[in-house]
Amino acid sequence: MKLIGSTTSPYVRRIRILLDEERYEFLNLDIYGEDRDELRRRNPTLRIPVLEDGDQEVYDSRIIARYISARQGRDPLTWDQQNQLTMIDGANDSAVTMLLSERSGIDTSQDLMFYNLQRERIMTTLRTLAAMVEDGQFETWNYPAICLYCMVDWLDFRDLVDFTGVEGLLAFRDSRKDYPWVAETDPRNS
Ligand SMILES: N[C@@H](CCC(=O)N[C@@H](CS)C(=O)NCC(=O)O)C(=O)O
């Protein structure tokens, strides 16, 4: 198997942690720079991660996780876990949009409908996820918990949100720093 991604992407990190002891090759691309042509050849949607298993290409972390879980004989996610993933992805996608906008020279703190909507989605989602953490819903180190970890740590790494009122998410992150593959995949070490 080959995983195409980058060391800083939270979507790639979740798959690297999920892959655990599986043997695979990791292709670390600079998707906005010198490796753009390589990305164009690997995925027409121009996003990472991509998994290649023999002739089978799989796009999108959610589908890749399904593919790996099926290979590992794990139970499919429950509907509630699917909803957790949708929340995490919703907040993470909006945060990626904010970061790419800032890198494009746009001041995202302006009172503009588009950025107000992204900020609102990020904070309503983070508040709901923080309440779920407090309720013990992310105690088990399963795929949704891995995704939550990767998002929270990435938001902190990129300094994209103010965690006031959702400090429980940082506590969740801090208490899982020694879990398998977490330190090895830390974007700060890339
Ligand atoms: N839904 C996708 C999102 C992946 C994603 O947005 N990856 C980012 C890197 S963190 C990316 O490839 N961005 C490129 C772009 O938006 O142009 C997944 O879960 O795999």
Tab-separated table of C-alpha atoms and ligand atoms in Angstrom:
chain	number	residue	atom	x	y	z
A	1	MET	CA	0.000	0.000	0.000
A	2	LYS	CA	1.032	3.573	-0.631
A	3	LEU	CA	-0.343	6.619	1.196
A	4	ILE	CA	-0.026	9.928	-0.640
A	5	GLY	CA	-0.229	12.959	1.607
A	6	SER	CA	1.759	15.444	3.620
A	7	THR	CA	3.105	15.520	7.142
A	8	THR	CA	1.047	18.605	8.070
A	9	SER	CA	-2.436	17.584	6.859
A	10	PRO	CA	-4.820	16.541	9.666
A	11	TYR	CA	-6.710	14.329	7.177
A	12	VAL	CA	-3.539	12.459	6.306
A	13	ARG	CA	-2.436	12.202	9.929
A	14	ARG	CA	-5.657	10.406	10.919
A	15	ILE	CA	-4.981	7.757	8.280
A	16	ARG	CA	-1.347	7.372	9.342
A	17	ILE	CA	-2.487	6.748	12.920
A	18	LEU	CA	-5.229	4.363	11.764
A	19	LEU	CA	-2.758	2.396	9.618
A	20	ASP	CA	-0.890	1.607	12.830
A	21	GLU	CA	1.411	-1.368	12.224
A	22	GLU	CA	0.356	-1.910	8.576
A	23	ARG	CA	3.259	-1.931	6.132
A	24	TYR	CA	2.909	0.942	3.693
A	25	GLU	CA	4.944	3.517	1.831
A	26	PHE	CA	4.348	7.190	2.640
A	27	LEU	CA	4.694	9.750	-0.152
A	28	ASN	CA	5.063	13.186	1.441
A	29	LEU	CA	4.058	15.869	-1.091
A	30	ASP	CA	4.306	19.647	-1.087
A	31	ILE	CA	0.833	19.965	-2.653
A	32	TYR	CA	0.850	23.759	-3.062
A	33	GLY	CA	4.418	23.859	-4.343
A	34	GLU	CA	6.917	21.696	-6.138
A	35	ASP	CA	4.873	18.451	-6.000
A	36	ARG	CA	1.684	19.903	-7.508
A	37	ASP	CA	2.158	17.956	-10.762
A	38	GLU	CA	2.542	14.725	-8.771
A	39	LEU	CA	-0.753	15.525	-6.993
A	40	ARG	CA	-2.412	16.212	-10.365
A	41	ARG	CA	-1.362	12.745	-11.518
A	42	ARG	CA	-2.607	11.073	-8.305
A	43	ASN	CA	-6.004	12.676	-7.672
A	44	PRO	CA	-8.184	14.748	-10.020
A	45	THR	CA	-9.847	16.402	-7.014
A	46	LEU	CA	-6.380	17.701	-6.030
A	47	ARG	CA	-6.715	16.727	-2.396
A	48	ILE	CA	-4.832	14.511	0.007
A	49	PRO	CA	-4.906	11.822	1.318
A	50	VAL	CA	-4.960	9.232	-1.461
A	51	LEU	CA	-4.419	5.532	-0.801
A	52	GLU	CA	-3.117	3.153	-3.447
A	53	ASP	CA	-3.467	-0.570	-2.868
A	54	GLY	CA	-2.262	-2.412	-5.968
A	55	ASP	CA	-4.435	-1.118	-8.810
A	56	GLN	CA	-7.042	0.302	-6.448
A	57	GLU	CA	-6.923	4.046	-5.799
A	58	VAL	CA	-9.011	5.399	-2.928
A	59	TYR	CA	-9.687	9.134	-2.447
A	60	ASP	CA	-10.889	10.965	0.676
A	61	SER	CA	-9.917	10.106	4.253
A	62	ARG	CA	-13.424	8.950	5.134
A	63	ILE	CA	-13.502	6.401	2.332
A	64	ILE	CA	-9.877	5.413	2.930
A	65	ALA	CA	-10.740	4.736	6.578
A	66	ARG	CA	-13.626	2.518	5.470
A	67	TYR	CA	-11.295	0.676	3.115
A	68	ILE	CA	-8.656	0.105	5.818
A	69	SER	CA	-11.208	-0.833	8.486
A	70	ALA	CA	-12.739	-3.422	6.149
A	71	ARG	CA	-9.247	-4.865	5.509
A	72	GLN	CA	-8.562	-4.957	9.263
A	73	GLY	CA	-11.931	-6.648	9.925
A	74	ARG	CA	-13.181	-3.820	12.152
A	75	ASP	CA	-16.883	-3.172	12.739
A	76	PRO	CA	-18.378	-0.421	10.554
A	77	LEU	CA	-19.004	2.899	12.304
A	78	THR	CA	-22.365	3.451	13.966
A	79	TRP	CA	-24.620	6.265	12.732
A	80	ASP	CA	-23.696	8.312	15.817
A	81	GLN	CA	-20.005	7.841	15.002
A	82	GLN	CA	-20.702	8.881	11.395
A	83	ASN	CA	-22.285	12.054	12.781
A	84	GLN	CA	-19.189	12.673	14.904
A	85	LEU	CA	-17.075	12.407	11.755
A	86	THR	CA	-19.370	14.788	9.881
A	87	MET	CA	-18.985	17.356	12.661
A	88	ILE	CA	-15.206	16.990	12.784
A	89	ASP	CA	-14.948	17.217	8.990
A	90	GLY	CA	-17.302	20.230	8.897
A	91	ALA	CA	-15.159	22.199	11.329
A	92	ASN	CA	-11.907	20.998	9.778
A	93	ASP	CA	-12.991	21.857	6.208
A	94	SER	CA	-14.022	25.365	7.298
A	95	ALA	CA	-10.692	25.824	9.076
A	96	VAL	CA	-8.794	24.735	5.943
A	97	THR	CA	-10.825	27.319	3.987
A	98	MET	CA	-9.835	30.010	6.503
A	99	LEU	CA	-6.152	29.050	6.291
A	100	LEU	CA	-6.088	29.010	2.474
A	101	SER	CA	-7.881	32.378	2.424
A	102	GLU	CA	-5.333	33.903	4.801
A	103	ARG	CA	-2.534	32.502	2.653
A	104	SER	CA	-4.217	34.135	-0.355
A	105	GLY	CA	-3.936	37.489	1.372
A	106	ILE	CA	-7.568	37.736	2.523
A	107	ASP	CA	-8.291	39.131	5.968
A	108	THR	CA	-10.756	36.483	7.237
A	109	SER	CA	-11.569	38.476	10.384
A	110	GLN	CA	-13.607	40.899	8.240
A	111	ASP	CA	-17.373	41.042	8.734
A	112	LEU	CA	-18.099	39.120	5.504
A	113	MET	CA	-20.937	36.607	5.200
A	114	PHE	CA	-18.726	33.785	3.887
A	115	TYR	CA	-16.169	34.027	6.722
A	116	ASN	CA	-18.843	34.654	9.357
A	117	LEU	CA	-20.471	31.376	8.273
A	118	GLN	CA	-17.167	29.467	8.507
A	119	ARG	CA	-16.393	30.913	11.953
A	120	GLU	CA	-19.901	30.096	13.182
A	121	ARG	CA	-19.693	26.490	11.924
A	122	ILE	CA	-16.278	25.989	13.513
A	123	MET	CA	-17.385	27.264	16.914
A	124	THR	CA	-20.832	25.593	17.074
A	125	THR	CA	-19.192	22.318	16.099
A	126	LEU	CA	-16.311	22.662	18.553
A	127	ARG	CA	-18.737	23.468	21.376
A	128	THR	CA	-20.808	20.367	20.581
A	129	LEU	CA	-17.683	18.191	20.358
A	130	ALA	CA	-16.355	19.593	23.666
A	131	ALA	CA	-19.666	18.677	25.337
A	132	MET	CA	-19.401	15.174	23.881
A	133	VAL	CA	-15.848	14.818	25.207
A	134	GLU	CA	-17.067	15.899	28.651
A	135	ASP	CA	-19.853	13.327	28.373
A	136	GLY	CA	-17.241	10.599	27.802
A	137	GLN	CA	-18.197	9.950	24.178
A	138	PHE	CA	-14.583	10.008	22.935
A	139	GLU	CA	-13.055	7.823	25.647
A	140	THR	CA	-12.319	4.912	23.313
A	141	TRP	CA	-9.365	5.453	20.963
A	142	ASN	CA	-11.293	4.655	17.780
A	143	TYR	CA	-11.358	6.374	14.371
A	144	PRO	CA	-13.618	9.304	15.406
A	145	ALA	CA	-11.395	9.933	18.461
A	146	ILE	CA	-8.299	9.842	16.230
A	147	CYS	CA	-9.949	12.353	13.843
A	148	LEU	CA	-10.900	14.629	16.747
A	149	TYR	CA	-7.342	14.484	18.060
A	150	CYS	CA	-5.849	15.350	14.662
A	151	MET	CA	-8.223	18.266	14.120
A	152	VAL	CA	-7.743	19.811	17.586
A	153	ASP	CA	-3.977	19.456	17.415
A	154	TRP	CA	-3.898	20.950	13.903
A	155	LEU	CA	-6.124	23.918	14.887
A	156	ASP	CA	-3.709	24.580	17.743
A	157	PHE	CA	-0.611	24.066	15.539
A	158	ARG	CA	-1.957	26.553	12.959
A	159	ASP	CA	-3.311	28.877	15.666
A	160	LEU	CA	-6.663	29.030	13.872
A	161	VAL	CA	-9.145	29.221	16.743
A	162	ASP	CA	-9.528	30.662	20.207
A	163	PHE	CA	-10.147	27.676	22.489
A	164	THR	CA	-11.794	29.800	25.195
A	165	GLY	CA	-14.932	27.931	26.286
A	166	VAL	CA	-13.819	24.680	24.620
A	167	GLU	CA	-10.678	24.054	26.694
A	168	GLY	CA	-11.864	20.476	27.219
A	169	LEU	CA	-10.767	19.769	23.654
A	170	LEU	CA	-7.192	20.769	24.458
A	171	ALA	CA	-7.320	18.623	27.608
A	172	PHE	CA	-8.551	15.708	25.453
A	173	ARG	CA	-5.589	16.303	23.105
A	174	ASP	CA	-3.062	16.633	25.929
A	175	SER	CA	-4.167	13.402	27.606
A	176	ARG	CA	-3.600	11.378	24.425
A	177	LYS	CA	-0.171	12.630	23.385
A	178	ASP	CA	1.464	9.304	24.223
A	179	TYR	CA	-0.932	7.149	22.202
A	180	PRO	CA	0.506	5.036	19.349
A	181	TRP	CA	1.757	6.999	16.312
A	182	VAL	CA	0.678	10.351	17.782
A	183	ALA	CA	4.179	11.697	18.478
A	184	GLU	CA	5.587	10.165	15.282
A	185	THR	CA	2.992	12.048	13.190
A	186	ASP	CA	3.229	15.419	14.975
A	187	PRO	CA	3.144	18.105	12.218
A	188	ARG	CA	5.571	20.244	14.257
A	189	ASN	CA	8.329	17.707	13.599
A	190	SER	CA	7.940	17.731	9.828
B	1	LIG	N1	-12.733	15.464	2.532
B	1	LIG	C1	-11.311	15.340	2.314
B	1	LIG	C2	-10.603	16.637	2.718
B	1	LIG	C3	-9.106	16.553	2.508
B	1	LIG	C4	-8.464	17.930	2.447
B	1	LIG	O1	-9.127	18.979	2.437
B	1	LIG	N2	-7.155	17.896	2.424
B	1	LIG	C5	-6.423	19.155	2.274
B	1	LIG	C6	-5.076	19.084	2.964
B	1	LIG	S1	-5.265	19.299	4.696
B	1	LIG	C7	-6.173	19.387	0.810
B	1	LIG	O2	-5.824	18.484	0.109
B	1	LIG	N3	-6.363	20.628	0.368
B	1	LIG	C8	-6.106	21.008	-0.973
B	1	LIG	C9	-7.060	22.054	-1.453
B	1	LIG	O3	-8.048	22.332	-0.749
B	1	LIG	O4	-6.826	22.590	-2.540
B	1	LIG	C10	-10.773	14.158	3.122
B	1	LIG	O5	-11.344	13.846	4.175
B	1	LIG	O6	-9.814	13.511	2.670
